[in-house]
Each structure stands twice: as C-alpha cells, then as structure tokens.
C-alpha cells in the first residue's frame, strides 16, 4: 500500500486527545495522512485506508480493515480477543500500552492494603456519623514483616516489589517462565508449578494476571483453600480470572480473612451481587490504572512505536494474539 494513500488514525474521545497530537503524529507520518477521529461512528468510511490506528478501535472493525497493519491499543488488556476470534487471524500487529500502569496501580494497591490494615473504611464511616471509634492495639496490623505473593510478576509486579521492600516486606513473584537473573528488589522468583507451596506461605496474595483462556476462573476454591486462613486476596488484574462464587464462599466461611478487589467479572458490578455486602471485602470500581496524564503516557508509547515502525524495527509491547498477552 502506497504511504500517500494510507492513513494513520488516532481514535479517542475529544477530551482525551493529547496536546498537539495532530502535529506530533504528522511529524512522524512518513508521508501518510493523519486523522484524529473523536466519533467512532465515522471510522466505517475510513476502513479501506487505515494502515495504522492508535487509541480505542472497536474490535468488530478490525476484520473489516483490509489494509490494517498495526493497532496500538491504549490499554494493557487484550481479553477482547477472546470475544472476537476473527481478529486473531487478521494479519495485523497488536501492541498495547504496557509499562505506563506501574506507578498508579502499585500506589492503589498499597492504598487498599493500608486502608485494610489500619481500619480506614470504618474510621471514615464513623466520621460521617460524628462518632469517635475506639480500637484496641490488636485491632490494627502492619505491613512490615508480611509475605506478599505476586501472581503475574511483570512490570507492575516489580514496581510493587520495589515499594514492598521499603515497607520491610518479603515478596515472592510467580510467573510462567523461570527467572534468568536476580531480582533487583530482593523478591524471590518462582514458577506456577510451585504456586500451592507459595500460597501457603503468603499473608497477602496479589493477582496481576491478564485474562486469557488459561487464567479464566483460575482463582477458585482450590486456590483459596491453599491460602492461609488469615491471608487476604487482592485482585488488580482482571475480574474474569476469579470464580466469584468460590470467593464469596471463602469469605463467608472464613477460608481466607478478606479480599480487596479493583475488578469484578461483570462491570459495573450488578446491584444484586453478594460482593457488595461482605463485611470482609473492600471494593474499588476498576480505577487502579487511572493516571491524570494517562493519555499522554499512552500517546508517548504510540509515538515511540511509530518511529520504530517507520524504521522497520520491532515494536514494543507486541501481543501474541493467540495467547492474549
């Protein structure tokens, strides 16, 4: 396809377009036309021309884009591939915005943990009632000395481990492949084959896994029963990786002490879900990845990859469309 007839599209809502996006893309367009689309309904008429698209591209349009060579997704997750299997065989490269979530997600995680151990929700609720709560020393807990197990030990997990080190915690990171070098933050690295052993050692179990065919419903009754009774489960990965019926059962029966969730299987969480009313569960509505400069950070990944694309180099954050990550 002649670059003069091909199109680079940035598809985002108007209020989220980075400053000078048109010019910054055009400077790297290598002869291609650049278009910013704020109304997804207008993408239909452009499908034959699109070579590169960044931002939020509706998955159903991918298979209808004959000249699409590369899609830079604005987000880390690619679980939508499971819902649109035809996109897996379409000959385009999919990249994500991995690498821009570590700061905000790690801070969100520790915010939840500190709130849990220092009883902030109870204190804030009491404040609304003008009530001075009285606690005993054993009511409180600390992070120091605790063992955190991170399942899905990647970029975000390493940022979490770095902060955990400052809290004087022990960290174990579990991932698919064996470690090839010593962890810079002192974490013990292990593989999934040893997960049950590691679960039995952990005070805090953190899920940062993507949602794939392999991870769907992974956190079930077996996992919760392998955990310590006074352990808490934290999910900042994907809601679909948890069997919520088993989680509710584990929390009600005291199989585990508590759960901190930023994600759920169905979002928004239905009003009828039992998760709302569990006293040993804290819930935030899937905003751990939010950052005030998120769109600019994602745009920087897009620009860097566009320069690589123009030079014929390998792109950053390429997703294996069959594996889903």
PDB file of C-alpha atoms in Angstrom:
ATOM      1  CA  UNK A   1       0.000   0.000   0.000  1.00  0.00           C
ATOM      2  CA  UNK A   2       1.409   3.380  -1.050  1.00  0.00           C
ATOM      3  CA  UNK A   3       2.010   5.506   2.049  1.00  0.00           C
ATOM      4  CA  UNK A   4       0.474   8.522   0.303  1.00  0.00           C
ATOM      5  CA  UNK A   5      -2.839   6.670   0.170  1.00  0.00           C
ATOM      6  CA  UNK A   6      -2.650   5.173   3.647  1.00  0.00           C
ATOM      7  CA  UNK A   7      -3.914   6.607   6.882  1.00  0.00           C
ATOM      8  CA  UNK A   8      -2.782   6.899  10.483  1.00  0.00           C
ATOM      9  CA  UNK A   9      -5.765   7.300  12.783  1.00  0.00           C
ATOM     10  CA  UNK A  10      -5.891   8.288  16.427  1.00  0.00           C
ATOM     11  CA  UNK A  11      -9.334   7.304  17.751  1.00  0.00           C
ATOM     12  CA  UNK A  12     -10.192   8.793  21.150  1.00  0.00           C
ATOM     13  CA  UNK A  13     -12.916  10.937  22.720  1.00  0.00           C
ATOM     14  CA  UNK A  14     -12.288  14.640  22.100  1.00  0.00           C
ATOM     15  CA  UNK A  15     -11.484  15.478  25.729  1.00  0.00           C
ATOM     16  CA  UNK A  16      -8.746  12.858  25.784  1.00  0.00           C
ATOM     17  CA  UNK A  17      -6.752  13.908  22.724  1.00  0.00           C
ATOM     18  CA  UNK A  18      -3.172  14.763  23.797  1.00  0.00           C
ATOM     19  CA  UNK A  19      -1.938  18.290  23.147  1.00  0.00           C
ATOM     20  CA  UNK A  20      -0.682  18.900  19.588  1.00  0.00           C
ATOM     21  CA  UNK A  21      -1.456  15.266  18.716  1.00  0.00           C
ATOM     22  CA  UNK A  22      -2.101  16.025  15.029  1.00  0.00           C
ATOM     23  CA  UNK A  23       1.262  17.743  14.545  1.00  0.00           C
ATOM     24  CA  UNK A  24       3.226  15.231  16.597  1.00  0.00           C
ATOM     25  CA  UNK A  25       1.792  12.368  14.564  1.00  0.00           C
ATOM     26  CA  UNK A  26       2.234  14.178  11.257  1.00  0.00           C
ATOM     27  CA  UNK A  27       5.910  14.791  12.051  1.00  0.00           C
ATOM     28  CA  UNK A  28       6.339  11.004  12.197  1.00  0.00           C
ATOM     29  CA  UNK A  29       3.859  10.026   9.485  1.00  0.00           C
ATOM     30  CA  UNK A  30       6.466   9.272   6.777  1.00  0.00           C
ATOM     31  CA  UNK A  31       4.174  10.500   4.009  1.00  0.00           C
ATOM     32  CA  UNK A  32       0.946   9.049   5.389  1.00  0.00           C
ATOM     33  CA  UNK A  33      -2.140  11.093   6.079  1.00  0.00           C
ATOM     34  CA  UNK A  34      -3.053  11.621   9.733  1.00  0.00           C
ATOM     35  CA  UNK A  35      -6.583  11.854  11.033  1.00  0.00           C
ATOM     36  CA  UNK A  36      -7.924  12.245  14.565  1.00  0.00           C
ATOM     37  CA  UNK A  37     -11.345  10.667  14.986  1.00  0.00           C
ATOM     38  CA  UNK A  38     -13.398  11.535  18.049  1.00  0.00           C
ATOM     39  CA  UNK A  39     -16.616   9.892  16.844  1.00  0.00           C
ATOM     40  CA  UNK A  40     -16.268   6.125  16.381  1.00  0.00           C
ATOM     41  CA  UNK A  41     -19.219   6.170  14.013  1.00  0.00           C
ATOM     42  CA  UNK A  42     -17.004   7.939  11.459  1.00  0.00           C
ATOM     43  CA  UNK A  43     -14.445   5.122  11.315  1.00  0.00           C
ATOM     44  CA  UNK A  44     -16.566   2.999   8.955  1.00  0.00           C
ATOM     45  CA  UNK A  45     -15.860   5.213   5.967  1.00  0.00           C
ATOM     46  CA  UNK A  46     -12.090   5.066   6.595  1.00  0.00           C
ATOM     47  CA  UNK A  47     -11.551   1.321   6.954  1.00  0.00           C
ATOM     48  CA  UNK A  48     -10.104   0.800   3.455  1.00  0.00           C
ATOM     49  CA  UNK A  49      -7.472   3.475   4.061  1.00  0.00           C
ATOM     50  CA  UNK A  50      -6.352   2.719   7.599  1.00  0.00           C
ATOM     51  CA  UNK A  51      -2.845   1.270   7.868  1.00  0.00           C
ATOM     52  CA  UNK A  52      -2.159   2.290  11.483  1.00  0.00           C
ATOM     53  CA  UNK A  53      -4.588   3.054  14.272  1.00  0.00           C
ATOM     54  CA  UNK A  54      -3.991   4.041  17.867  1.00  0.00           C
ATOM     55  CA  UNK A  55      -6.372   4.598  20.748  1.00  0.00           C
ATOM     56  CA  UNK A  56      -9.754   2.901  21.005  1.00  0.00           C
ATOM     57  CA  UNK A  57     -10.506   0.942  17.824  1.00  0.00           C
ATOM     58  CA  UNK A  58     -13.747  -1.092  18.034  1.00  0.00           C
ATOM     59  CA  UNK A  59     -12.773  -4.789  17.673  1.00  0.00           C
ATOM     60  CA  UNK A  60     -15.594  -5.577  15.200  1.00  0.00           C
ATOM     61  CA  UNK A  61     -13.985  -3.150  12.731  1.00  0.00           C
ATOM     62  CA  UNK A  62     -10.633  -4.935  12.671  1.00  0.00           C
ATOM     63  CA  UNK A  63     -11.682  -7.787  10.378  1.00  0.00           C
ATOM     64  CA  UNK A  64     -13.247  -5.187   8.070  1.00  0.00           C
ATOM     65  CA  UNK A  65      -9.993  -3.216   7.734  1.00  0.00           C
ATOM     66  CA  UNK A  66      -8.191  -4.888   4.796  1.00  0.00           C
ATOM     67  CA  UNK A  67      -5.099  -2.678   4.949  1.00  0.00           C
ATOM     68  CA  UNK A  68      -4.659  -2.521   8.709  1.00  0.00           C
ATOM     69  CA  UNK A  69      -1.062  -3.376   9.545  1.00  0.00           C
ATOM     70  CA  UNK A  70      -0.788  -2.269  13.175  1.00  0.00           C
ATOM     71  CA  UNK A  71      -3.104  -1.356  16.039  1.00  0.00           C
ATOM     72  CA  UNK A  72      -1.653   0.403  19.092  1.00  0.00           C
ATOM     73  CA  UNK A  73      -4.186  -0.239  21.853  1.00  0.00           C
ATOM     74  CA  UNK A  74      -4.454   2.449  24.529  1.00  0.00           C
ATOM     75  CA  UNK A  75      -4.744  -0.147  27.293  1.00  0.00           C
ATOM     76  CA  UNK A  76      -2.860  -3.140  28.660  1.00  0.00           C
ATOM     77  CA  UNK A  77      -5.616  -5.752  28.497  1.00  0.00           C
ATOM     78  CA  UNK A  78      -6.332  -7.704  25.321  1.00  0.00           C
ATOM     79  CA  UNK A  79      -9.041 -10.046  26.639  1.00  0.00           C
ATOM     80  CA  UNK A  80     -11.392  -8.680  23.947  1.00  0.00           C
ATOM     81  CA  UNK A  81      -9.546 -11.017  21.570  1.00  0.00           C
ATOM     82  CA  UNK A  82     -11.470 -13.915  23.131  1.00  0.00           C
ATOM     83  CA  UNK A  83     -14.786 -12.295  22.177  1.00  0.00           C
ATOM     84  CA  UNK A  84     -13.696 -11.554  18.605  1.00  0.00           C
ATOM     85  CA  UNK A  85     -11.747 -14.646  17.469  1.00  0.00           C
ATOM     86  CA  UNK A  86     -11.724 -13.422  13.863  1.00  0.00           C
ATOM     87  CA  UNK A  87      -9.259 -10.718  14.929  1.00  0.00           C
ATOM     88  CA  UNK A  88      -6.662 -13.361  15.807  1.00  0.00           C
ATOM     89  CA  UNK A  89      -6.244 -14.448  12.193  1.00  0.00           C
ATOM     90  CA  UNK A  90      -6.279 -10.949  10.721  1.00  0.00           C
ATOM     91  CA  UNK A  91      -2.694 -10.142   9.627  1.00  0.00           C
ATOM     92  CA  UNK A  92      -2.064  -7.086  11.793  1.00  0.00           C
ATOM     93  CA  UNK A  93       0.324  -6.450  14.674  1.00  0.00           C
ATOM     94  CA  UNK A  94      -1.307  -5.671  18.012  1.00  0.00           C
ATOM     95  CA  UNK A  95       0.610  -3.691  20.626  1.00  0.00           C
ATOM     96  CA  UNK A  96      -0.577  -2.413  23.991  1.00  0.00           C
ATOM     97  CA  UNK A  97       0.351   0.344  26.427  1.00  0.00           C
ATOM     98  CA  UNK A  98       2.071  -1.892  28.931  1.00  0.00           C
ATOM     99  CA  UNK A  99       4.631  -0.067  31.054  1.00  0.00           C
ATOM    100  CA  UNK A 100       2.560   3.007  31.912  1.00  0.00           C
ATOM    101  CA  UNK A 101       0.490   1.451  34.726  1.00  0.00           C
ATOM    102  CA  UNK A 102       3.089   0.611  37.357  1.00  0.00           C
ATOM    103  CA  UNK A 103       3.054   3.848  39.339  1.00  0.00           C
ATOM    104  CA  UNK A 104      -0.677   4.306  39.773  1.00  0.00           C
ATOM    105  CA  UNK A 105      -1.545   0.616  40.193  1.00  0.00           C
ATOM    106  CA  UNK A 106       1.136  -0.001  42.809  1.00  0.00           C
ATOM    107  CA  UNK A 107       0.056   3.098  44.743  1.00  0.00           C
ATOM    108  CA  UNK A 108      -3.573   1.997  44.520  1.00  0.00           C
ATOM    109  CA  UNK A 109      -2.640  -1.454  45.807  1.00  0.00           C
ATOM    110  CA  UNK A 110      -0.802  -0.113  48.838  1.00  0.00           C
ATOM    111  CA  UNK A 111      -3.570   2.390  49.455  1.00  0.00           C
ATOM    112  CA  UNK A 112      -6.012  -0.507  49.719  1.00  0.00           C
ATOM    113  CA  UNK A 113      -3.668  -2.541  51.904  1.00  0.00           C
ATOM    114  CA  UNK A 114      -3.014   0.300  54.338  1.00  0.00           C
ATOM    115  CA  UNK A 115      -6.734   1.104  54.453  1.00  0.00           C
ATOM    116  CA  UNK A 116      -7.443  -2.531  55.293  1.00  0.00           C
ATOM    117  CA  UNK A 117      -4.812  -2.981  57.977  1.00  0.00           C
ATOM    118  CA  UNK A 118      -5.352   0.458  59.575  1.00  0.00           C
ATOM    119  CA  UNK A 119      -9.192   0.258  59.507  1.00  0.00           C
ATOM    120  CA  UNK A 120      -9.661   3.406  57.438  1.00  0.00           C
ATOM    121  CA  UNK A 121     -13.090   2.436  55.996  1.00  0.00           C
ATOM    122  CA  UNK A 122     -14.523   2.009  59.498  1.00  0.00           C
ATOM    123  CA  UNK A 123     -12.961   5.302  60.600  1.00  0.00           C
ATOM    124  CA  UNK A 124     -14.312   7.208  57.581  1.00  0.00           C
ATOM    125  CA  UNK A 125     -17.805   5.748  58.067  1.00  0.00           C
ATOM    126  CA  UNK A 126     -17.687   6.718  61.755  1.00  0.00           C
ATOM    127  CA  UNK A 127     -16.565  10.216  60.805  1.00  0.00           C
ATOM    128  CA  UNK A 128     -19.757  10.612  58.779  1.00  0.00           C
ATOM    129  CA  UNK A 129     -21.722   9.701  61.916  1.00  0.00           C
ATOM    130  CA  UNK A 130     -19.644  12.076  64.106  1.00  0.00           C
ATOM    131  CA  UNK A 131     -18.563   9.005  66.077  1.00  0.00           C
ATOM    132  CA  UNK A 132     -15.165   8.639  67.763  1.00  0.00           C
ATOM    133  CA  UNK A 133     -14.222   4.993  67.271  1.00  0.00           C
ATOM    134  CA  UNK A 134     -12.244   3.174  69.929  1.00  0.00           C
ATOM    135  CA  UNK A 135      -9.895   0.409  68.802  1.00  0.00           C
ATOM    136  CA  UNK A 136      -7.566  -1.888  70.710  1.00  0.00           C
ATOM    137  CA  UNK A 137      -3.969  -2.427  69.697  1.00  0.00           C
ATOM    138  CA  UNK A 138      -4.646  -5.950  68.308  1.00  0.00           C
ATOM    139  CA  UNK A 139      -7.338  -4.492  66.024  1.00  0.00           C
ATOM    140  CA  UNK A 140      -4.596  -2.912  63.945  1.00  0.00           C
ATOM    141  CA  UNK A 141      -1.973  -4.531  61.773  1.00  0.00           C
ATOM    142  CA  UNK A 142       1.132  -3.529  59.818  1.00  0.00           C
ATOM    143  CA  UNK A 143       2.718  -4.454  56.502  1.00  0.00           C
ATOM    144  CA  UNK A 144       6.228  -4.858  57.907  1.00  0.00           C
ATOM    145  CA  UNK A 145       7.216  -8.493  58.182  1.00  0.00           C
ATOM    146  CA  UNK A 146       4.422  -9.784  55.975  1.00  0.00           C
ATOM    147  CA  UNK A 147       4.925 -12.001  52.926  1.00  0.00           C
ATOM    148  CA  UNK A 148       3.326 -10.829  49.700  1.00  0.00           C
ATOM    149  CA  UNK A 149       2.841 -13.280  46.837  1.00  0.00           C
ATOM    150  CA  UNK A 150       2.501 -11.570  43.450  1.00  0.00           C
ATOM    151  CA  UNK A 151       0.963 -13.791  40.785  1.00  0.00           C
ATOM    152  CA  UNK A 152       1.851 -12.344  37.408  1.00  0.00           C
ATOM    153  CA  UNK A 153       5.252 -10.891  38.220  1.00  0.00           C
ATOM    154  CA  UNK A 154       5.851  -8.429  35.387  1.00  0.00           C
ATOM    155  CA  UNK A 155       6.396  -4.678  35.119  1.00  0.00           C
ATOM    156  CA  UNK A 156       3.666  -3.769  37.612  1.00  0.00           C
ATOM    157  CA  UNK A 157       4.682  -6.561  39.966  1.00  0.00           C
ATOM    158  CA  UNK A 158       8.262  -5.326  40.061  1.00  0.00           C
ATOM    159  CA  UNK A 159       7.087  -1.822  40.940  1.00  0.00           C
ATOM    160  CA  UNK A 160       5.003  -3.333  43.755  1.00  0.00           C
ATOM    161  CA  UNK A 161       8.039  -5.282  44.979  1.00  0.00           C
ATOM    162  CA  UNK A 162      10.129  -2.110  44.991  1.00  0.00           C
ATOM    163  CA  UNK A 163       7.622  -0.390  47.287  1.00  0.00           C
ATOM    164  CA  UNK A 164       7.136  -3.500  49.431  1.00  0.00           C
ATOM    165  CA  UNK A 165      10.867  -3.507  50.101  1.00  0.00           C
ATOM    166  CA  UNK A 166      10.524  -0.066  51.709  1.00  0.00           C
ATOM    167  CA  UNK A 167       7.743  -1.461  53.930  1.00  0.00           C
ATOM    168  CA  UNK A 168      10.118  -4.242  55.052  1.00  0.00           C
ATOM    169  CA  UNK A 169       8.010  -6.950  53.478  1.00  0.00           C
ATOM    170  CA  UNK A 170       9.067 -10.228  51.900  1.00  0.00           C
ATOM    171  CA  UNK A 171       7.962 -10.623  48.265  1.00  0.00           C
ATOM    172  CA  UNK A 172       7.581 -13.752  46.158  1.00  0.00           C
ATOM    173  CA  UNK A 173       6.871 -13.256  42.463  1.00  0.00           C
ATOM    174  CA  UNK A 174       5.346 -16.059  40.411  1.00  0.00           C
ATOM    175  CA  UNK A 175       5.365 -16.097  36.608  1.00  0.00           C
ATOM    176  CA  UNK A 176       5.276 -18.553  33.715  1.00  0.00           C
ATOM    177  CA  UNK A 177       8.970 -18.612  32.890  1.00  0.00           C
ATOM    178  CA  UNK A 178      11.863 -19.232  35.294  1.00  0.00           C
ATOM    179  CA  UNK A 179      13.868 -16.155  36.282  1.00  0.00           C
ATOM    180  CA  UNK A 180      17.041 -15.578  34.305  1.00  0.00           C
ATOM    181  CA  UNK A 181      18.575 -13.070  36.720  1.00  0.00           C
ATOM    182  CA  UNK A 182      18.381 -11.996  40.343  1.00  0.00           C
ATOM    183  CA  UNK A 183      15.513  -9.654  41.152  1.00  0.00           C
ATOM    184  CA  UNK A 184      16.711  -6.069  41.793  1.00  0.00           C
ATOM    185  CA  UNK A 185      14.187  -5.593  44.612  1.00  0.00           C
ATOM    186  CA  UNK A 186      15.032  -8.732  46.542  1.00  0.00           C
ATOM    187  CA  UNK A 187      11.934 -10.689  45.528  1.00  0.00           C
ATOM    188  CA  UNK A 188      12.093 -14.455  45.394  1.00  0.00           C
ATOM    189  CA  UNK A 189      11.060 -15.506  41.885  1.00  0.00           C
ATOM    190  CA  UNK A 190       9.252 -18.766  41.233  1.00  0.00           C
ATOM    191  CA  UNK A 191       7.125 -20.523  38.607  1.00  0.00           C
ATOM    192  CA  UNK A 192       3.476 -21.580  38.545  1.00  0.00           C
ATOM    193  CA  UNK A 193       4.353 -25.212  39.235  1.00  0.00           C
ATOM    194  CA  UNK A 194       5.182 -24.183  42.803  1.00  0.00           C
ATOM    195  CA  UNK A 195       2.112 -21.990  43.300  1.00  0.00           C
ATOM    196  CA  UNK A 196       0.435 -24.087  46.013  1.00  0.00           C
ATOM    197  CA  UNK A 197       3.563 -24.061  48.156  1.00  0.00           C
ATOM    198  CA  UNK A 198       3.862 -20.303  47.781  1.00  0.00           C
ATOM    199  CA  UNK A 199       0.173 -19.737  48.572  1.00  0.00           C
ATOM    200  CA  UNK A 200       0.622 -21.458  51.927  1.00  0.00           C
ATOM    201  CA  UNK A 201       3.421 -19.007  52.843  1.00  0.00           C
ATOM    202  CA  UNK A 202       1.701 -15.751  51.879  1.00  0.00           C
ATOM    203  CA  UNK A 203      -0.083 -13.222  54.079  1.00  0.00           C
ATOM    204  CA  UNK A 204      -1.159 -11.242  51.010  1.00  0.00           C
ATOM    205  CA  UNK A 205      -1.898 -12.825  47.613  1.00  0.00           C
ATOM    206  CA  UNK A 206      -1.958 -10.318  44.735  1.00  0.00           C
ATOM    207  CA  UNK A 207      -3.316 -11.153  41.291  1.00  0.00           C
ATOM    208  CA  UNK A 208      -1.941  -9.089  38.382  1.00  0.00           C
ATOM    209  CA  UNK A 209      -2.563 -11.679  35.662  1.00  0.00           C
ATOM    210  CA  UNK A 210      -4.122 -10.835  32.289  1.00  0.00           C
ATOM    211  CA  UNK A 211      -7.353 -12.582  31.346  1.00  0.00           C
ATOM    212  CA  UNK A 212      -6.726 -15.444  28.940  1.00  0.00           C
ATOM    213  CA  UNK A 213      -8.219 -18.863  28.295  1.00  0.00           C
ATOM    214  CA  UNK A 214      -5.721 -20.237  30.825  1.00  0.00           C
ATOM    215  CA  UNK A 215      -6.390 -17.711  33.585  1.00  0.00           C
ATOM    216  CA  UNK A 216     -10.182 -17.567  33.346  1.00  0.00           C
ATOM    217  CA  UNK A 217     -11.587 -18.637  36.725  1.00  0.00           C
ATOM    218  CA  UNK A 218      -8.098 -19.559  37.934  1.00  0.00           C
ATOM    219  CA  UNK A 219      -8.689 -18.210  41.433  1.00  0.00           C
ATOM    220  CA  UNK A 220     -11.196 -20.744  42.675  1.00  0.00           C
ATOM    221  CA  UNK A 221     -11.987 -22.860  45.711  1.00  0.00           C
ATOM    222  CA  UNK A 222      -8.723 -24.816  45.354  1.00  0.00           C
ATOM    223  CA  UNK A 223      -6.622 -21.649  45.402  1.00  0.00           C
ATOM    224  CA  UNK A 224      -8.466 -20.138  48.375  1.00  0.00           C
ATOM    225  CA  UNK A 225      -8.186 -23.371  50.353  1.00  0.00           C
ATOM    226  CA  UNK A 226      -4.437 -23.409  49.733  1.00  0.00           C
ATOM    227  CA  UNK A 227      -4.090 -19.954  51.290  1.00  0.00           C
ATOM    228  CA  UNK A 228      -3.566 -19.208  54.979  1.00  0.00           C
ATOM    229  CA  UNK A 229      -6.767 -18.571  56.923  1.00  0.00           C
ATOM    230  CA  UNK A 230      -5.584 -15.109  57.937  1.00  0.00           C
ATOM    231  CA  UNK A 231      -4.438 -14.195  54.411  1.00  0.00           C
ATOM    232  CA  UNK A 232      -6.089 -11.618  52.178  1.00  0.00           C
ATOM    233  CA  UNK A 233      -6.619 -11.839  48.422  1.00  0.00           C
ATOM    234  CA  UNK A 234      -6.092  -8.770  46.243  1.00  0.00           C
ATOM    235  CA  UNK A 235      -7.164  -8.512  42.609  1.00  0.00           C
ATOM    236  CA  UNK A 236      -5.909  -5.639  40.459  1.00  0.00           C
ATOM    237  CA  UNK A 237      -5.623  -7.865  37.376  1.00  0.00           C
ATOM    238  CA  UNK A 238      -8.829  -8.994  35.695  1.00  0.00           C
ATOM    239  CA  UNK A 239     -12.157  -9.884  37.282  1.00  0.00           C
ATOM    240  CA  UNK A 240     -12.677 -12.867  34.995  1.00  0.00           C
ATOM    241  CA  UNK A 241      -9.686 -14.650  36.494  1.00  0.00           C
ATOM    242  CA  UNK A 242     -11.698 -15.152  39.707  1.00  0.00           C
ATOM    243  CA  UNK A 243     -14.534 -17.593  40.354  1.00  0.00           C
ATOM    244  CA  UNK A 244     -16.656 -15.142  42.322  1.00  0.00           C
ATOM    245  CA  UNK A 245     -18.971 -17.791  43.780  1.00  0.00           C
ATOM    246  CA  UNK A 246     -15.942 -19.538  45.270  1.00  0.00           C
ATOM    247  CA  UNK A 247     -14.562 -16.230  46.530  1.00  0.00           C
ATOM    248  CA  UNK A 248     -17.855 -15.326  48.237  1.00  0.00           C
ATOM    249  CA  UNK A 249     -17.962 -18.783  49.809  1.00  0.00           C
ATOM    250  CA  UNK A 250     -14.362 -18.481  51.039  1.00  0.00           C
ATOM    251  CA  UNK A 251     -15.061 -15.071  52.603  1.00  0.00           C
ATOM    252  CA  UNK A 252     -18.289 -16.180  54.276  1.00  0.00           C
ATOM    253  CA  UNK A 253     -16.773 -19.369  55.689  1.00  0.00           C
ATOM    254  CA  UNK A 254     -13.535 -17.741  56.807  1.00  0.00           C
ATOM    255  CA  UNK A 255     -11.393 -19.830  54.459  1.00  0.00           C
ATOM    256  CA  UNK A 256      -9.484 -16.572  53.928  1.00  0.00           C
ATOM    257  CA  UNK A 257      -9.647 -13.429  56.030  1.00  0.00           C
ATOM    258  CA  UNK A 258     -10.551 -10.873  53.409  1.00  0.00           C
ATOM    259  CA  UNK A 259     -10.403  -9.640  49.822  1.00  0.00           C
ATOM    260  CA  UNK A 260      -9.547  -6.314  48.179  1.00  0.00           C
ATOM    261  CA  UNK A 261     -10.904  -6.008  44.640  1.00  0.00           C
ATOM    262  CA  UNK A 262     -10.499  -3.355  41.979  1.00  0.00           C
ATOM    263  CA  UNK A 263     -12.057  -5.568  39.279  1.00  0.00           C
ATOM    264  CA  UNK A 264     -15.032  -7.913  39.017  1.00  0.00           C
ATOM    265  CA  UNK A 265     -16.304 -10.414  36.454  1.00  0.00           C
ATOM    266  CA  UNK A 266     -19.153  -8.143  35.399  1.00  0.00           C
ATOM    267  CA  UNK A 267     -18.606  -4.394  35.354  1.00  0.00           C
ATOM    268  CA  UNK A 268     -20.366  -2.344  36.554  1.00  0.00           C
ATOM    269  CA  UNK A 269     -20.982  -4.814  39.362  1.00  0.00           C
ATOM    270  CA  UNK A 270     -24.732  -5.653  39.458  1.00  0.00           C
ATOM    271  CA  UNK A 271     -26.628  -4.382  42.479  1.00  0.00           C
ATOM    272  CA  UNK A 272     -27.648  -7.985  43.202  1.00  0.00           C
ATOM    273  CA  UNK A 273     -24.056  -9.198  43.603  1.00  0.00           C
ATOM    274  CA  UNK A 274     -23.260 -10.573  47.090  1.00  0.00           C
ATOM    275  CA  UNK A 275     -19.835  -8.919  46.857  1.00  0.00           C
ATOM    276  CA  UNK A 276     -21.364  -5.582  47.851  1.00  0.00           C
ATOM    277  CA  UNK A 277     -22.431  -6.734  51.293  1.00  0.00           C
ATOM    278  CA  UNK A 278     -19.484  -8.814  52.502  1.00  0.00           C
ATOM    279  CA  UNK A 279     -18.001  -7.170  55.609  1.00  0.00           C
ATOM    280  CA  UNK A 280     -14.542  -8.597  54.887  1.00  0.00           C
ATOM    281  CA  UNK A 281     -14.307  -7.244  51.337  1.00  0.00           C
ATOM    282  CA  UNK A 282     -13.150  -3.844  50.051  1.00  0.00           C
ATOM    283  CA  UNK A 283     -14.109  -2.804  46.535  1.00  0.00           C
ATOM    284  CA  UNK A 284     -12.998  -0.063  44.175  1.00  0.00           C
ATOM    285  CA  UNK A 285     -14.596   0.322  40.760  1.00  0.00           C
ATOM    286  CA  UNK A 286     -11.741  -0.567  38.381  1.00  0.00           C
ATOM    287  CA  UNK A 287      -9.783   2.667  38.554  1.00  0.00           C
ATOM    288  CA  UNK A 288      -6.420   1.421  39.839  1.00  0.00           C
ATOM    289  CA  UNK A 289      -4.937   2.094  36.381  1.00  0.00           C
ATOM    290  CA  UNK A 290      -6.131   5.708  36.204  1.00  0.00           C
ATOM    291  CA  UNK A 291      -3.470   8.420  35.998  1.00  0.00           C
ATOM    292  CA  UNK A 292      -4.001  12.162  35.391  1.00  0.00           C
ATOM    293  CA  UNK A 293      -1.593  12.014  32.426  1.00  0.00           C
ATOM    294  CA  UNK A 294      -2.702   8.599  31.175  1.00  0.00           C
ATOM    295  CA  UNK A 295      -3.495   9.644  27.596  1.00  0.00           C
ATOM    296  CA  UNK A 296      -0.196  11.466  27.215  1.00  0.00           C
ATOM    297  CA  UNK A 297       1.708   8.450  28.558  1.00  0.00           C
ATOM    298  CA  UNK A 298      -0.106   6.121  26.142  1.00  0.00           C
ATOM    299  CA  UNK A 299       0.500   8.589  23.291  1.00  0.00           C
ATOM    300  CA  UNK A 300       4.225   8.538  24.022  1.00  0.00           C
ATOM    301  CA  UNK A 301       4.212   4.746  23.601  1.00  0.00           C
ATOM    302  CA  UNK A 302       2.364   5.190  20.297  1.00  0.00           C
ATOM    303  CA  UNK A 303       4.865   7.795  19.042  1.00  0.00           C
ATOM    304  CA  UNK A 304       7.875   5.703  20.002  1.00  0.00           C
ATOM    305  CA  UNK A 305       6.394   2.660  18.301  1.00  0.00           C
ATOM    306  CA  UNK A 306       5.560   4.726  15.201  1.00  0.00           C
ATOM    307  CA  UNK A 307       9.212   5.713  14.905  1.00  0.00           C
ATOM    308  CA  UNK A 308      10.182   2.057  15.253  1.00  0.00           C
ATOM    309  CA  UNK A 309       7.577   1.079  12.654  1.00  0.00           C
ATOM    310  CA  UNK A 310       8.954   3.613  10.176  1.00  0.00           C
ATOM    311  CA  UNK A 311      12.472   2.246  10.671  1.00  0.00           C
ATOM    312  CA  UNK A 312      11.316  -1.347  10.215  1.00  0.00           C
ATOM    313  CA  UNK A 313      12.253  -2.237  13.799  1.00  0.00           C
ATOM    314  CA  UNK A 314      10.439  -4.496  16.233  1.00  0.00           C
ATOM    315  CA  UNK A 315       7.645  -2.745  18.093  1.00  0.00           C
ATOM    316  CA  UNK A 316       7.352  -2.511  21.872  1.00  0.00           C
ATOM    317  CA  UNK A 317       4.634  -4.436  23.702  1.00  0.00           C
ATOM    318  CA  UNK A 318       3.630  -6.799  20.902  1.00  0.00           C
ATOM    319  CA  UNK A 319       0.717  -9.042  21.934  1.00  0.00           C
ATOM    320  CA  UNK A 320       0.585 -12.708  20.958  1.00  0.00           C
ATOM    321  CA  UNK A 321      -2.995 -12.715  19.684  1.00  0.00           C
ATOM    322  CA  UNK A 322      -3.460 -16.414  20.372  1.00  0.00           C
ATOM    323  CA  UNK A 323      -2.165 -16.238  23.945  1.00  0.00           C
ATOM    324  CA  UNK A 324      -3.861 -12.902  24.643  1.00  0.00           C
ATOM    325  CA  UNK A 325      -0.859 -11.142  26.211  1.00  0.00           C
TER     326      UNK A 325
END
